[in-house]
């Protein structure tokens, strides 16, 4: 017989792991389903200098590992599977993975977001042959070489700084003449002699024979095209929510994110969303973990009230 969990959490990043911890500490039966690595995007983060209390050189993978262990110590169950569709129409929610079906009295969606493609020519062709979306994963392939970073947000500047530990030069190519990244990151990047900036510029096409040799870029103000010889291109132009499996089952905004209230409730009773996947003003590990805690407590309240109503009926 299929086990019916109190809470099924879809996604094992900081939001999901925190929800697991809080749900299990509340003595609920909790399952976390994760398709790839527990820790989500945190596993590709080199340094977590803005997570309160993090020790110097605290890495994303180390923090994720500990979050995973901690939830497991309190009884959270984990499974590796990719959720492809759901049915949230009844009191029992059905979650269909590639490998199995799962059932829960409540669901917390913590699927997060994934890197967006920049959309330049040959981007996909050179993926893993010079074009990368994860500095922590690939930086050491570029020891002593020249790389470019596309984007001007926190990710681009954070990762550009990290890449200077390996690459000879890091050229940040940004489509405007001002960065979106936090001022503290901007200062560190401007003061780093290995980082150069090319403003008002977008990538047009990657080129090379087998492996990447450079990037053709265009100045958006003058229309001028030029070539930048680089061995690697790291793309950090924002994120897209991972909500394909929930279309038609839960309300999504025009960008695909899930609107919630302050208790992380979606428009469907018993379905909650937490972390980067929801509409939120800040997408950080700290906010994802906080959302996860709130969502688990809200799910507990939902289950308790539902049981009380059944007893009364
Ligand atoms: P983001 O804040 O949305 O920034 C995306 C950057 O890419 C922007 O500078 C944008 O330019 C540029 N861009 C977008 N589409 C582009 C395109 N097609 N071609 C060229 N450039 C393009 O995304 P993010 O940096 O990945 O950050 C995502 C979230 O995670 C944010 O909430 C961020 O604060 C958070 N985060 C925080 C930290 C940290 O605190 N250390 C680290 C990483 C991420 P415009 O500026 O012109 O729009």
Coordinates of C-alpha atoms and ligand atoms in Angstrom, one line a residue:
X1 CA 0.0 0.0 0.0
X2 CA 1.2 3.5 -0.8
X3 CA 2.2 5.5 2.3
X4 CA 0.3 8.7 2.8
X5 CA 2.7 11.3 4.2
X6 CA 1.6 14.3 6.3
X7 CA 3.8 16.5 4.2
X8 CA 5.4 15.8 0.8
X9 CA 8.1 18.4 0.0
X10 CA 9.0 18.7 -3.6
X11 CA 12.6 20.0 -3.9
X12 CA 15.6 19.5 -1.6
X13 CA 17.2 22.9 -1.5
X14 CA 17.5 25.1 1.7
X15 CA 13.7 25.7 1.7
X16 CA 12.9 22.0 1.4
X17 CA 15.5 20.9 3.9
X18 CA 14.4 23.5 6.4
X19 CA 10.7 22.5 5.9
X20 CA 11.8 18.9 6.4
X21 CA 13.5 19.7 9.7
X22 CA 10.6 21.8 11.0
X23 CA 8.0 19.2 9.8
X24 CA 9.8 16.3 11.4
X25 CA 10.4 18.1 14.6
X26 CA 6.6 18.6 14.8
X27 CA 6.4 14.8 14.7
X28 CA 4.9 14.6 11.2
X29 CA 5.6 12.1 8.6
X30 CA 7.7 14.0 6.0
X31 CA 9.1 13.1 2.6
X32 CA 11.5 15.3 0.6
X33 CA 11.7 14.5 -3.1
X34 CA 14.8 15.9 -4.9
X35 CA 15.7 15.3 -8.6
X36 CA 19.4 16.2 -8.4
X37 CA 21.5 17.3 -5.5
X38 CA 20.2 18.0 -2.0
X39 CA 21.0 21.7 -1.4
X40 CA 19.8 22.9 -4.8
X41 CA 21.5 26.0 -6.1
X42 CA 23.4 26.3 -2.8
X43 CA 25.6 23.4 -3.9
X44 CA 27.0 25.6 -6.7
X45 CA 27.8 28.5 -4.3
X46 CA 31.4 28.9 -3.4
X47 CA 31.1 31.2 -0.3
X48 CA 28.1 32.0 1.9
X49 CA 29.4 35.2 3.4
X50 CA 25.8 36.6 3.9
X51 CA 24.3 33.6 5.8
X52 CA 24.2 34.8 9.5
X53 CA 26.7 33.0 11.7
X54 CA 28.4 31.2 8.8
X55 CA 32.0 30.4 9.6
X56 CA 34.7 31.9 7.4
X57 CA 35.0 29.9 4.1
X58 CA 31.6 28.3 4.8
X59 CA 30.8 26.7 1.4
X60 CA 27.4 26.0 -0.1
X61 CA 28.0 22.3 -0.4
X62 CA 29.1 22.1 3.3
X63 CA 26.0 24.0 4.6
X64 CA 23.7 21.9 2.4
X65 CA 25.2 18.7 3.6
X66 CA 24.6 19.7 7.2
X67 CA 21.0 20.8 6.5
X68 CA 20.3 17.5 4.9
X69 CA 21.9 15.5 7.8
X70 CA 20.0 17.6 10.4
X71 CA 16.6 17.0 8.8
X72 CA 17.4 13.3 8.5
X73 CA 18.4 13.1 12.2
X74 CA 14.9 14.3 13.1
X75 CA 13.3 11.7 10.8
X76 CA 12.7 13.3 7.5
X77 CA 12.6 10.7 4.7
X78 CA 14.3 11.4 1.4
X79 CA 13.9 10.1 -2.1
X80 CA 15.6 10.9 -5.4
X81 CA 13.0 11.3 -8.2
X82 CA 11.9 14.0 -10.7
X83 CA 8.3 15.1 -10.2
X84 CA 6.6 15.4 -13.6
X85 CA 3.0 16.1 -12.7
X86 CA 0.7 16.5 -9.7
X87 CA -3.0 16.3 -8.9
X88 CA -3.9 18.7 -6.1
X89 CA -7.7 18.5 -6.6
X90 CA -8.6 16.2 -3.6
X91 CA -7.8 16.1 0.1
X92 CA -5.0 13.7 -0.7
X93 CA -2.5 15.2 -3.0
X94 CA -0.9 13.0 -5.7
X95 CA 2.6 13.6 -6.8
X96 CA 3.8 11.7 -9.9
X97 CA 7.5 11.2 -10.2
X98 CA 9.4 9.5 -13.0
X99 CA 10.0 6.5 -10.8
X100 CA 6.9 6.4 -8.5
X101 CA 3.8 8.1 -7.2
X102 CA 3.8 9.8 -3.8
X103 CA 0.8 10.9 -1.7
X104 CA 0.5 13.5 0.9
X105 CA -2.1 15.2 3.1
X106 CA -0.2 18.4 2.3
X107 CA 2.4 19.5 -0.1
X108 CA 5.2 22.1 0.1
X109 CA 6.7 23.2 -3.3
X110 CA 10.3 24.1 -2.9
X111 CA 11.6 23.4 -6.4
X112 CA 13.5 26.7 -6.6
X113 CA 14.8 28.2 -9.9
X114 CA 17.4 27.4 -12.5
X115 CA 19.9 29.5 -14.5
X116 CA 18.4 31.2 -17.5
X117 CA 20.1 31.0 -20.9
X118 CA 21.5 34.3 -22.3
X119 CA 20.3 33.5 -25.8
X120 CA 23.4 34.1 -27.8
X121 CA 24.4 32.1 -31.0
X122 CA 26.0 28.7 -30.4
X123 CA 25.3 29.0 -26.6
X124 CA 24.0 25.4 -26.4
X125 CA 26.6 24.1 -28.9
X126 CA 29.4 25.3 -26.6
X127 CA 27.8 24.3 -23.3
X128 CA 30.3 22.2 -21.4
X129 CA 32.9 23.0 -24.1
X130 CA 33.6 26.5 -22.7
X131 CA 30.1 27.8 -21.8
X132 CA 29.2 27.2 -18.2
X133 CA 26.4 28.2 -15.7
X134 CA 28.3 27.2 -12.6
X135 CA 31.6 28.7 -11.5
X136 CA 32.0 26.4 -8.5
X137 CA 31.6 23.4 -10.7
X138 CA 33.9 24.5 -13.6
X139 CA 36.3 27.2 -12.5
X140 CA 39.3 25.0 -12.1
X141 CA 39.2 24.0 -15.8
X142 CA 40.2 27.7 -16.5
X143 CA 43.3 27.9 -14.3
X144 CA 45.5 30.6 -15.8
X145 CA 43.1 31.2 -18.7
X146 CA 40.9 34.1 -19.8
X147 CA 37.2 34.0 -19.1
X148 CA 34.1 36.2 -19.6
X149 CA 31.1 36.5 -17.3
X150 CA 27.7 37.6 -18.7
X151 CA 25.4 39.6 -16.4
X152 CA 25.5 42.3 -13.8
X153 CA 23.5 40.9 -10.8
X154 CA 24.7 39.3 -7.5
X155 CA 25.4 36.0 -9.2
X156 CA 27.5 37.4 -12.0
X157 CA 29.6 39.6 -9.7
X158 CA 29.9 37.0 -6.9
X159 CA 31.0 34.4 -9.3
X160 CA 33.4 36.8 -11.2
X161 CA 35.2 37.4 -7.9
X162 CA 35.4 33.6 -7.3
X163 CA 36.7 33.0 -10.8
X164 CA 39.7 35.3 -10.2
X165 CA 41.1 32.6 -7.9
X166 CA 41.6 30.5 -11.0
X167 CA 41.5 32.5 -14.2
X168 CA 44.1 35.0 -15.4
X169 CA 41.5 37.6 -16.4
X170 CA 37.8 37.8 -15.9
X171 CA 35.9 40.1 -18.2
X172 CA 32.4 41.0 -17.0
X173 CA 30.1 41.9 -20.0
X174 CA 27.0 43.8 -19.0
X175 CA 24.2 45.1 -21.1
X176 CA 24.0 48.4 -19.2
X177 CA 26.5 50.8 -17.7
X178 CA 25.6 50.1 -14.0
X179 CA 25.6 46.9 -12.1
X180 CA 22.5 45.5 -10.4
X181 CA 24.6 43.6 -7.8
X182 CA 24.9 44.6 -4.1
X183 CA 27.2 47.6 -3.5
X184 CA 29.6 45.5 -1.3
X185 CA 30.1 43.0 -4.2
X186 CA 30.5 45.9 -6.7
X187 CA 33.3 47.4 -4.6
X188 CA 35.1 44.1 -4.3
X189 CA 34.9 43.6 -8.1
X190 CA 36.0 47.1 -9.0
X191 CA 39.0 46.8 -6.6
X192 CA 40.0 43.4 -8.1
X193 CA 42.8 43.9 -10.6
X194 CA 41.9 40.7 -12.5
X195 CA 38.4 41.9 -13.3
X196 CA 37.7 44.1 -16.3
X197 CA 34.3 45.4 -17.4
X198 CA 32.8 45.8 -20.8
X199 CA 29.7 48.0 -20.5
X200 CA 26.5 48.4 -22.7
X201 CA 27.4 45.2 -24.4
X202 CA 25.7 41.9 -25.1
X203 CA 27.1 38.6 -26.5
X204 CA 26.1 37.8 -30.1
X205 CA 27.7 34.4 -30.8
X206 CA 30.3 32.1 -29.4
X207 CA 32.9 30.7 -31.7
X208 CA 35.7 28.2 -31.8
X209 CA 36.9 25.0 -33.4
X210 CA 35.5 22.2 -31.1
X211 CA 36.2 24.1 -27.9
X212 CA 35.4 27.8 -27.3
X213 CA 37.9 30.3 -28.5
X214 CA 35.9 33.5 -28.1
X215 CA 32.8 35.6 -28.1
X216 CA 31.5 38.1 -30.6
X217 CA 29.9 40.9 -28.8
X218 CA 27.8 44.0 -29.7
X219 CA 27.8 47.4 -28.1
X220 CA 24.1 48.1 -27.7
X221 CA 24.6 51.9 -28.0
X222 CA 26.8 52.1 -31.1
X223 CA 25.9 48.7 -32.7
X224 CA 29.6 48.0 -33.1
X225 CA 30.6 44.3 -33.2
X226 CA 33.9 43.1 -31.8
X227 CA 35.6 39.9 -30.8
X228 CA 36.8 38.9 -27.4
X229 CA 39.2 36.0 -27.2
X230 CA 38.3 33.9 -24.1
X231 CA 38.6 30.3 -23.2
X232 CA 35.4 30.3 -21.1
X233 CA 32.1 32.1 -20.8
X234 CA 30.1 32.0 -17.5
X235 CA 26.5 33.0 -17.9
X236 CA 24.6 34.5 -14.9
X237 CA 21.6 36.4 -16.4
X238 CA 19.0 35.4 -13.8
X239 CA 16.8 32.5 -13.0
X240 CA 13.6 30.9 -14.1
X241 CA 11.3 29.1 -11.6
X242 CA 10.9 25.4 -11.9
X243 CA 7.1 25.1 -12.0
X244 CA 6.4 23.2 -15.2
X245 CA 4.9 20.3 -13.3
X246 CA 2.4 22.5 -11.4
X247 CA 0.8 24.4 -14.4
X248 CA -3.0 24.2 -14.1
X249 CA -2.8 22.9 -10.6
X250 CA -1.7 25.9 -8.6
X251 CA -1.7 29.6 -9.5
X252 CA 1.5 31.0 -11.1
X253 CA 2.3 34.6 -11.9
X254 CA 3.2 35.8 -15.4
X255 CA 6.9 34.7 -14.9
X256 CA 5.9 31.3 -13.6
X257 CA 6.5 32.0 -9.9
X258 CA 4.0 30.9 -7.3
X259 CA 2.2 33.6 -5.3
X260 CA 1.7 32.9 -1.6
X261 CA 0.6 34.7 1.5
X262 CA 2.8 35.2 4.6
X263 CA 2.0 31.7 5.8
X264 CA 3.3 30.3 2.4
X265 CA -0.2 29.2 1.4
X266 CA -0.9 29.0 -2.3
X267 CA -4.4 29.3 -3.8
X268 CA -4.9 25.6 -3.2
X269 CA -5.8 24.5 0.4
X270 CA -3.1 22.2 1.7
X271 CA -0.5 23.3 -0.9
X272 CA 2.3 25.6 0.2
X273 CA 5.3 27.1 -1.6
X274 CA 8.6 28.3 -0.1
X275 CA 11.9 29.7 -1.2
X276 CA 13.0 30.9 -4.7
X277 CA 10.0 29.3 -6.4
X278 CA 7.5 31.7 -4.8
X279 CA 6.9 35.4 -5.5
X280 CA 9.3 37.0 -3.0
X281 CA 11.3 40.2 -2.8
X282 CA 14.5 38.4 -1.8
X283 CA 16.0 35.1 -3.0
X284 CA 18.7 34.1 -0.6
X285 CA 19.6 31.0 1.4
X286 CA 18.4 32.7 4.6
X287 CA 15.0 33.6 3.1
X288 CA 14.5 30.2 1.6
X289 CA 15.3 28.5 5.0
X290 CA 12.9 30.9 6.8
X291 CA 10.2 30.3 4.2
X292 CA 10.7 26.5 4.6
X293 CA 10.2 26.8 8.4
X294 CA 7.0 28.9 8.0
X295 CA 5.6 26.5 5.4
X296 CA 6.1 23.4 7.6
X297 CA 4.4 25.1 10.5
X298 CA 1.5 26.2 8.2
X299 CA 1.2 22.6 6.9
X300 CA 1.1 21.3 10.4
X301 CA -1.7 23.8 11.3
X302 CA -3.6 22.8 8.1
X303 CA -3.4 19.1 9.0
X304 CA -4.5 19.6 12.6
X305 CA -7.5 21.7 11.6
X306 CA -8.5 19.2 9.0
X307 CA -8.4 16.4 11.6
X308 CA -10.4 18.5 14.1
X309 CA -13.0 19.1 11.5
X310 CA -13.3 15.4 10.7
X311 CA -13.8 14.6 14.4
X312 CA -16.5 17.2 14.7
X313 CA -18.3 16.0 11.5
Ligands
LIG1 P1 19.3 38.9 -11.4 O1 19.4 39.6 -10.1 O2 18.0 38.8 -12.1 O3 20.4 39.6 -12.4 C1 20.5 39.2 -13.8 C2 21.5 40.0 -14.5 O4 21.6 39.6 -15.8 C3 21.1 41.5 -14.6 O5 22.2 42.3 -14.4 C4 20.5 41.6 -16.0 O6 20.7 42.9 -16.5 C5 21.3 40.6 -16.8 N1 20.6 40.0 -17.9 C6 19.3 39.4 -17.8 N2 19.0 38.9 -19.0 C7 20.1 39.1 -19.8 C8 20.4 38.8 -21.2 N3 19.5 38.1 -21.9 N4 21.6 39.1 -21.7 C9 22.5 39.8 -20.9 N5 22.3 40.1 -19.6 C10 21.1 39.8 -19.1 O7 19.9 37.4 -11.3 P2 21.0 36.7 -10.4 O8 22.2 37.6 -10.3 O9 21.1 35.3 -10.9 O10 20.3 36.6 -9.0 C11 19.1 35.9 -8.8 C12 18.6 36.1 -7.3 O11 19.6 35.5 -6.5 C13 18.6 37.6 -6.9 O12 17.5 37.8 -6.1 C14 19.9 37.8 -6.2 O13 19.9 38.8 -5.2 C15 20.1 36.4 -5.5 N6 21.6 36.1 -5.3 C16 22.2 36.6 -4.2 C17 23.5 36.4 -4.0 C18 24.2 37.0 -2.8 O14 23.5 37.6 -2.0 N7 25.5 36.9 -2.7 C19 24.3 35.6 -4.9 C20 23.6 35.1 -6.0 C21 22.3 35.4 -6.2 P3 19.9 44.2 -16.0 O15 20.6 44.5 -14.7 O16 20.0 45.2 -17.1 O17 18.5 43.7 -15.8

